Amino acid sequence: MTPQPSGKPIVDKNRIASLIFNQASAMGIADRARIEQITARIIERLEKPAAALPGMEAFVTPQARVSIAVTEDEIENLVKDAVEGVKSAGSAVQPSTGSGRTDVIEVPKPPIPPPPVAAAAPKTSKQEKNMPAATRNTKSEARKPKTEIRNIIPERVELSANALAVLEKRYLKKDKAGNPVEKAEDMLRRVARTVAAAELSYDPKINIRAVEDEFYGLLARLEFLPNSPTLMNAGRELGQLSACFVLPIDDAIESIFDAVKHTAMIHKSGGGTGFSFSRLRPEKDRVGSTGGVASGPVSFMRAFDVATDVIKQGGTRRGANMAILSVDHPDIERFIKAKQTAGVLTNFNLSVAVTDAFMEAVRANGEYDLINPHNGEIVEKKKARDIFDQIVNLAWKTGDPGVVFIDRINAGNPTPHLGKIESTNPCGEQPLLPYESCNLGSINLSKMTKGNGRKSIDYDRLGYTVRTAVRFLDDVIDVNKFPLPQIAERTRQTRKIGLGVMGFADLLIDLGIAYDSPEALEAAEEVMGFIQAESHKASEELAASRGTFPAYEKSVYDGRVKMRNASCTTIAPTGTLSIIAGCSSGIEPHFALCFTRNIMDGTKMVEVNPYFQRASVEGGFFSKEMMEKLAAGAHLEDFKEVPEAAKKLFVTAHNITPEGHVKMQAVFQKYTDNAVSKTVNFPADATVADVDKVYLMAFDEGLKGITIYRDGCKADQPMSTGKAEVKPEAAAPAAPAKPMGPRERAKVTTGFTEKVKTGCGNMYITINTDSTGICEVFSHLGKAGGCATAQLESTCRLASLALRSGVPIDDVAKQLKGIRCPSIAWDNGKSVLSCADAIATVLENYINSGLSVKLEGKAEVNGNGNGNGHGEKKVIKDFGIVKNVAGQCVDCGSILVYQEGCFICPGCGFTKC
């Protein structure tokens, strides 16, 4: 038989089987039974109907089905992959076949870092334990590519309209009038040229244009993107390229306000900051130099919050902060409750630094010591479970505080001789020493597949991307213009980089794997294990040519393996980057399949996830009406016309159990040097006990920290899942109520007037009461006139009408609290978001002053999660009403979503981190 051309599809099954058999024999496999097994598996795989997306064959229309067809080149690759899969002593996750089975032949399993081995030079067990898994065996080699990866440079960068809008608003260089003076290609070329220049210091004769082209190709193909400050500032006057920093705060007024000043400088340059306030003496502790008493960590946090609020980050967004307090600090309870009042510490994420000893005490229902950091004295003993309950209750109610497992973080500290790690960056994924910074970057996993229809992971391209990205990030450190000399010195000592990923949810869909399946966990382990091994290998190679990081001696690597970078991997938030790259965010599942975006002319447009749109069109169940309903909060499982296979594959964040989120984070943490930024989503009817269980599970699963978000936990939540509220069983119908109406205003009333600073000037708010209770509210705003005065009067009239009609004061206050206008002010250390927010604050002050009539308590009812509609009463400590002040994007008005521990706008890329 005359051989067919290698590029022509072969449809004869016997011919295909013969070619597979011959190819396997040519590769040196002598075992006939083994060859037959490989042949049978490949034939079986090829005979399956080809769907537009793997795992969804069940609902592809008959016209879309394709009979068996394959080229000789494809057969050769299939056999090579199958053979290497056997050699690697395991098989990688493959797209679901729709029958509940998983294929094991197309993608060879990458090497997972081996366990520790004995070293030539003796080291302590602690050093052995602290060494990252990927470097414990220096003889393990990362997977070598079978084929050379070409640096294909696209003529133009393929960007969505949304990505272009984000770039024009936040990243591209502009003239004095605010008009962009560069295109996306110019921006990426600017970044590549600036970063590549670092190579000249290591090799003056290097072909710098080739290095620049290699970096540019990686960026222009959207296979890798560095953190936002690098895109914004590289090649420009500011030149600050790092995303996150940690600053020290010592127990001295000079140190505290030096840190405030340094925070402003960092935020101005485009970075975020983390702090540990654990060194500050507690509230009311005696200050020897003045004879006065200390105000405590929480009060000083407000100074940092105010400074952040008035500094625009790099001219593009407000800065973000992380505040951490040790669980054994005497002010820990004040810290836990610090954000229970709306408008307070809005620029901070809060996390409690939890020790292993504390967690053991929680489990044993034991006590632990609160210690004054100023003198080391034990102040008192506390029941660990009581403090843990407060953390859990507030997290259930507001999402804050999170926890960081600080002992586990320090167990992974690669440079313990430089000091202990006390804090992380604002989103918690980057533990850092004081004055350290880290430059981050993310690989777009949605670009790391190969094949048509049935896709598999392209480990050759992934390996190339990892190695090039590590080199890029190491170069960033050399060309970076750091905001402080202390930061430059410490960063260059350790040379930490943080290579992470985005597009993981898209990758799973390409592979036909549901996010909440065991196969997804296996895929995560293999992909991140491969990236970890490759990144450490790349750092070793850089160390051989450029030298180790200066603090290498006495580090956990000393005497075992030479490393260029003290750490290599971090899973960071990629909200805005993922919009530019056109992929899902970080390792998060898709938050929604459809969302509504506000266009600049005021119209709204429904945007559909491209994977879901493609599948729905090709599967024959696309409709505009369904997409609009999904954008409005409906769930895919509500639509009968959608096949079960699609419902299973296209799961979103709120379809996944909290335990599922924790397990996924744990897998990525296993192969990440630093930490993982991820949100554990809870349904609205989750109980406090559910959150308690997940916090304990996070500790048991090896996480370094955890952030949770319960749907509806904030009154003006960014984006709801659309589920109906779980309510207690309805009581029997009552008799028709008497029509409501306001009581008459008394001729003589008593009251008080309070002055409040607002963004529009001083505001004077008067509260008057009669014999029944509060009867009216009126206010005057400085010298304002026109619409402002009219709107303020209408607000007060309606509030007064409601109060005289029997509406409880706290309900009126809740409706006004958190309303935000563009002008924010600070009054007595608290933010005033608007005039309405100011009225709410005065009403709350009236309630809390004891002047008001006694309000009857309300039972807290939580759904018990059993789906029968009957709630269960649960005793919950009342930490006050909290409302989210960021329901809508302040830039475009679209609804914000909460992912990776941060609010982000999918419409324009605005982020609060």
Short mmCIF file of C-alpha atoms in Angstrom, two decimals, residues 342-617:
data_model
loop_
_atom_site.label_atom_id
_atom_site.label_comp_id
_atom_site.label_asym_id
_atom_site.label_seq_id
_atom_site.Cartn_x
_atom_site.Cartn_y
_atom_site.Cartn_z
CA ALA A 342 -19.41 50.59 57.85
CA GLY A 343 -16.98 53.16 56.49
CA VAL A 344 -14.19 52.31 58.94
CA LEU A 345 -10.81 51.10 57.68
CA THR A 346 -12.15 50.76 54.14
CA ASN A 347 -8.62 50.60 52.71
CA PHE A 348 -7.59 47.64 54.87
CA ASN A 349 -7.92 43.90 54.73
CA LEU A 350 -7.63 42.41 58.21
CA SER A 351 -6.10 39.07 59.16
CA VAL A 352 -5.33 37.50 62.50
CA ALA A 353 -1.89 35.88 62.78
CA VAL A 354 -2.83 32.51 64.24
CA THR A 355 -0.20 30.27 65.83
CA ASP A 356 -0.10 26.49 65.93
CA ALA A 357 -0.34 26.62 69.72
CA PHE A 358 -3.52 28.67 69.49
CA MET A 359 -5.10 26.20 67.06
CA GLU A 360 -4.21 23.33 69.38
CA ALA A 361 -5.84 25.20 72.24
CA VAL A 362 -8.97 25.71 70.12
CA ARG A 363 -9.18 21.99 69.44
CA ALA A 364 -8.57 21.15 73.12
CA ASN A 365 -10.95 23.86 74.35
CA GLY A 366 -8.06 25.22 76.35
CA GLU A 367 -6.67 28.59 77.33
CA TYR A 368 -3.78 30.60 75.94
CA ASP A 369 -1.83 33.69 77.04
CA LEU A 370 -2.26 37.29 75.92
CA ILE A 371 1.19 38.89 76.01
CA ASN A 372 2.13 42.57 76.13
CA PRO A 373 4.68 42.98 73.31
CA HIS A 374 6.26 45.96 75.08
CA ASN A 375 7.55 44.00 78.08
CA GLY A 376 6.72 40.36 77.35
CA GLU A 377 4.45 40.08 80.39
CA ILE A 378 1.38 37.84 80.36
CA VAL A 379 -1.63 40.17 80.64
CA GLU A 380 -4.34 37.55 80.98
CA LYS A 381 -5.48 34.14 79.86
CA LYS A 382 -8.24 33.64 77.32
CA LYS A 383 -10.29 30.70 76.17
CA ALA A 384 -8.97 30.02 72.68
CA ARG A 385 -12.39 28.87 71.51
CA ASP A 386 -13.95 32.21 72.56
CA ILE A 387 -11.51 34.19 70.41
CA PHE A 388 -11.83 31.73 67.54
CA ASP A 389 -15.63 32.06 67.69
CA GLN A 390 -15.34 35.84 67.41
CA ILE A 391 -13.11 35.50 64.34
CA VAL A 392 -15.53 33.05 62.73
CA ASN A 393 -18.64 35.07 63.60
CA LEU A 394 -17.29 38.27 62.09
CA ALA A 395 -16.03 36.42 59.01
CA TRP A 396 -19.50 34.91 58.59
CA LYS A 397 -21.09 38.32 58.98
CA THR A 398 -18.69 40.57 57.04
CA GLY A 399 -15.93 38.53 55.39
CA ASP A 400 -13.34 40.04 57.78
CA PRO A 401 -11.06 39.10 59.41
CA GLY A 402 -9.22 36.39 57.54
CA VAL A 403 -6.56 34.32 59.19
CA VAL A 404 -2.91 33.64 58.35
CA PHE A 405 -1.22 30.63 59.86
CA ILE A 406 1.93 32.47 60.82
CA ASP A 407 3.93 29.50 62.15
CA ARG A 408 3.37 27.65 58.87
CA ILE A 409 4.45 30.74 56.93
CA ASN A 410 7.69 30.94 58.92
CA ALA A 411 8.30 27.22 58.52
CA GLY A 412 8.58 28.02 54.80
CA ASN A 413 10.70 31.15 55.29
CA PRO A 414 13.70 30.61 52.98
CA THR A 415 15.89 33.15 54.82
CA PRO A 416 15.21 32.68 58.56
CA HIS A 417 18.57 34.23 59.40
CA LEU A 418 17.23 37.60 58.21
CA GLY A 419 14.30 37.52 60.61
CA LYS A 420 10.78 36.24 61.08
CA ILE A 421 7.95 36.96 58.67
CA GLU A 422 5.21 38.95 60.41
CA SER A 423 3.01 40.14 57.57
CA THR A 424 1.83 39.59 54.02
CA ASN A 425 0.86 41.86 51.16
CA PRO A 426 -2.74 43.19 50.96
CA CYS A 427 -4.26 40.09 49.38
CA GLY A 428 -2.35 37.65 51.57
CA GLU A 429 -0.53 35.62 48.94
CA GLN A 430 2.93 37.10 49.51
CA PRO A 431 4.49 36.74 52.97
CA LEU A 432 7.43 39.12 53.20
CA LEU A 433 10.10 40.26 55.62
CA PRO A 434 10.12 43.95 56.60
CA TYR A 435 11.12 46.12 53.62
CA GLU A 436 10.92 43.21 51.20
CA SER A 437 9.04 43.50 47.95
CA CYS A 438 8.02 40.98 45.37
CA ASN A 439 7.40 41.35 41.68
CA LEU A 440 4.68 39.05 40.43
CA GLY A 441 3.66 37.61 37.09
CA SER A 442 1.11 35.10 35.86
CA ILE A 443 1.07 32.45 33.15
CA ASN A 444 -2.12 32.26 31.11
CA LEU A 445 -3.01 28.57 31.32
CA SER A 446 -5.78 28.97 28.76
CA LYS A 447 -2.97 29.34 26.19
CA MET A 448 -1.19 26.18 27.30
CA THR A 449 -3.23 23.55 25.46
CA LYS A 450 -2.81 21.80 22.13
CA GLY A 451 -5.05 19.90 19.78
CA ASN A 452 -8.42 20.55 18.19
CA GLY A 453 -11.60 19.41 19.89
CA ARG A 454 -9.95 17.11 22.38
CA LYS A 455 -7.27 19.28 23.91
CA SER A 456 -4.37 18.33 26.10
CA ILE A 457 -1.82 20.33 28.07
CA ASP A 458 1.12 21.51 26.00
CA TYR A 459 3.91 20.90 28.47
CA ASP A 460 6.56 21.93 25.96
CA ARG A 461 5.10 25.41 25.66
CA LEU A 462 4.34 25.59 29.38
CA GLY A 463 7.93 24.71 30.24
CA TYR A 464 9.28 27.33 27.83
CA THR A 465 6.91 29.93 29.26
CA VAL A 466 7.94 29.17 32.85
CA ARG A 467 11.65 29.45 32.08
CA THR A 468 11.27 32.68 30.12
CA ALA A 469 8.99 34.20 32.78
CA VAL A 470 11.46 33.41 35.58
CA ARG A 471 14.22 35.11 33.64
CA PHE A 472 11.93 38.08 32.95
CA LEU A 473 10.97 38.49 36.61
CA ASP A 474 14.59 38.22 37.75
CA ASP A 475 15.50 40.97 35.28
CA VAL A 476 12.70 43.16 36.66
CA ILE A 477 14.50 43.33 40.01
CA ASP A 478 17.57 44.85 38.33
CA VAL A 479 15.77 47.59 36.38
CA ASN A 480 13.26 48.40 39.13
CA LYS A 481 13.27 51.89 40.64
CA PHE A 482 12.24 51.08 44.19
CA PRO A 483 10.38 53.72 46.23
CA LEU A 484 12.72 53.44 49.25
CA PRO A 485 16.44 52.62 49.55
CA GLN A 486 15.67 50.13 52.35
CA ILE A 487 13.35 48.27 49.99
CA ALA A 488 15.92 48.22 47.19
CA GLU A 489 18.55 46.79 49.53
CA ARG A 490 16.39 44.06 51.05
CA THR A 491 14.75 43.04 47.76
CA ARG A 492 18.10 42.61 46.05
CA GLN A 493 19.31 40.58 49.03
CA THR A 494 16.66 37.90 48.54
CA ARG A 495 15.54 38.47 44.91
CA LYS A 496 12.12 36.95 45.53
CA ILE A 497 9.85 36.53 42.54
CA GLY A 498 6.29 35.27 42.42
CA LEU A 499 5.33 33.35 39.29
CA GLY A 500 1.70 32.29 39.30
CA VAL A 501 -1.14 31.39 36.98
CA MET A 502 -4.42 32.64 35.58
CA GLY A 503 -6.94 30.99 33.29
CA PHE A 504 -7.08 27.77 35.30
CA ALA A 505 -10.90 27.52 35.02
CA ASP A 506 -10.60 28.00 31.24
CA LEU A 507 -7.95 25.28 31.07
CA LEU A 508 -10.27 22.84 32.81
CA ILE A 509 -13.07 23.55 30.34
CA ASP A 510 -10.65 22.99 27.46
CA LEU A 511 -9.80 19.63 29.02
CA GLY A 512 -13.47 18.81 29.62
CA ILE A 513 -13.01 18.69 33.39
CA ALA A 514 -15.51 20.12 35.86
CA TYR A 515 -13.93 22.45 38.44
CA ASP A 516 -15.54 20.62 41.36
CA SER A 517 -14.36 17.15 40.35
CA PRO A 518 -11.52 14.92 41.63
CA GLU A 519 -10.00 15.13 38.15
CA ALA A 520 -9.70 18.91 38.55
CA LEU A 521 -7.67 18.46 41.73
CA GLU A 522 -5.39 16.01 39.92
CA ALA A 523 -4.98 18.44 37.03
CA ALA A 524 -4.11 21.23 39.47
CA GLU A 525 -1.51 19.06 41.16
CA GLU A 526 0.15 18.13 37.90
CA VAL A 527 0.14 21.59 36.36
CA MET A 528 1.36 23.43 39.45
CA GLY A 529 3.81 20.67 40.32
CA PHE A 530 5.29 21.06 36.85
CA ILE A 531 5.46 24.86 37.14
CA GLN A 532 7.10 24.62 40.57
CA ALA A 533 9.75 22.18 39.35
CA GLU A 534 10.44 24.16 36.17
CA SER A 535 10.65 27.52 37.97
CA HIS A 536 13.16 26.20 40.50
CA LYS A 537 15.19 24.61 37.72
CA ALA A 538 15.21 27.94 35.86
CA SER A 539 16.35 29.74 39.02
CA GLU A 540 19.15 27.20 39.44
CA GLU A 541 20.29 27.86 35.88
CA LEU A 542 20.28 31.61 36.46
CA ALA A 543 22.31 31.11 39.63
CA ALA A 544 24.91 29.22 37.61
CA SER A 545 25.34 32.14 35.18
CA ARG A 546 24.55 35.16 37.37
CA GLY A 547 25.23 34.02 40.92
CA THR A 548 23.01 33.21 43.88
CA PHE A 549 20.92 35.77 45.71
CA PRO A 550 23.19 37.70 48.17
CA ALA A 551 21.45 36.32 51.29
CA TYR A 552 21.99 32.74 50.07
CA GLU A 553 24.49 31.89 52.82
CA LYS A 554 22.61 30.51 55.86
CA SER A 555 19.41 30.26 53.82
CA VAL A 556 17.55 26.94 53.58
CA TYR A 557 19.25 26.34 50.21
CA ASP A 558 22.79 26.81 51.51
CA GLY A 559 24.91 23.74 50.76
CA ARG A 560 22.16 21.95 48.88
CA VAL A 561 21.25 23.80 45.71
CA LYS A 562 22.28 27.16 44.33
CA MET A 563 19.31 29.41 43.69
CA ARG A 564 19.05 32.82 42.08
CA ASN A 565 15.79 33.62 43.85
CA ALA A 566 14.81 32.95 47.46
CA SER A 567 11.29 32.13 46.29
CA CYS A 568 9.86 31.54 42.84
CA THR A 569 6.11 30.92 42.91
CA THR A 570 3.04 32.78 44.19
CA ILE A 571 -0.63 32.50 43.24
CA ALA A 572 -1.63 36.16 43.13
CA PRO A 573 -4.92 37.86 42.21
CA THR A 574 -5.12 38.55 38.47
CA GLY A 575 -8.39 40.46 38.21
CA THR A 576 -7.32 43.19 35.79
CA LEU A 577 -4.60 41.11 34.14
CA SER A 578 -7.09 38.36 33.35
CA ILE A 579 -9.36 40.92 31.64
CA ILE A 580 -6.42 41.96 29.45
CA ALA A 581 -5.44 38.35 28.77
CA GLY A 582 -9.05 37.35 28.11
CA CYS A 583 -9.08 34.48 30.58
CA SER A 584 -10.51 33.45 33.94
CA SER A 585 -9.03 34.98 37.07
CA GLY A 586 -6.18 33.20 38.87
CA ILE A 587 -7.16 29.74 40.05
CA GLU A 588 -10.73 30.82 40.72
CA PRO A 589 -13.71 29.19 39.06
CA HIS A 590 -15.78 31.42 36.82
CA PHE A 591 -17.78 33.76 39.03
CA ALA A 592 -20.62 33.98 36.52
CA LEU A 593 -21.26 32.80 32.96
CA CYS A 594 -22.85 36.13 32.03
CA PHE A 595 -22.72 39.61 33.51
CA THR A 596 -24.02 43.05 32.65
CA ARG A 597 -21.50 45.71 31.70
CA ASN A 598 -22.31 49.40 31.71
CA ILE A 599 -21.21 51.16 28.55
CA MET A 600 -20.00 54.75 28.63
CA ASP A 601 -23.15 56.11 26.98
CA GLY A 602 -25.27 54.68 29.82
CA THR A 603 -26.50 51.60 27.99
CA LYS A 604 -26.02 48.10 29.37
CA MET A 605 -24.60 45.12 27.53
CA VAL A 606 -24.70 41.47 28.52
CA GLU A 607 -21.29 39.83 28.20
CA VAL A 608 -21.16 36.04 27.89
CA ASN A 609 -18.25 33.79 28.79
CA PRO A 610 -16.74 32.89 25.39
CA TYR A 611 -16.41 29.19 26.25
CA PHE A 612 -20.04 29.00 27.31
CA GLN A 613 -21.22 30.99 24.30
CA ARG A 614 -19.37 28.72 21.92
CA ALA A 615 -20.71 25.58 23.58
CA SER A 616 -24.27 26.90 23.72
CA VAL A 617 -24.27 27.94 20.05
#
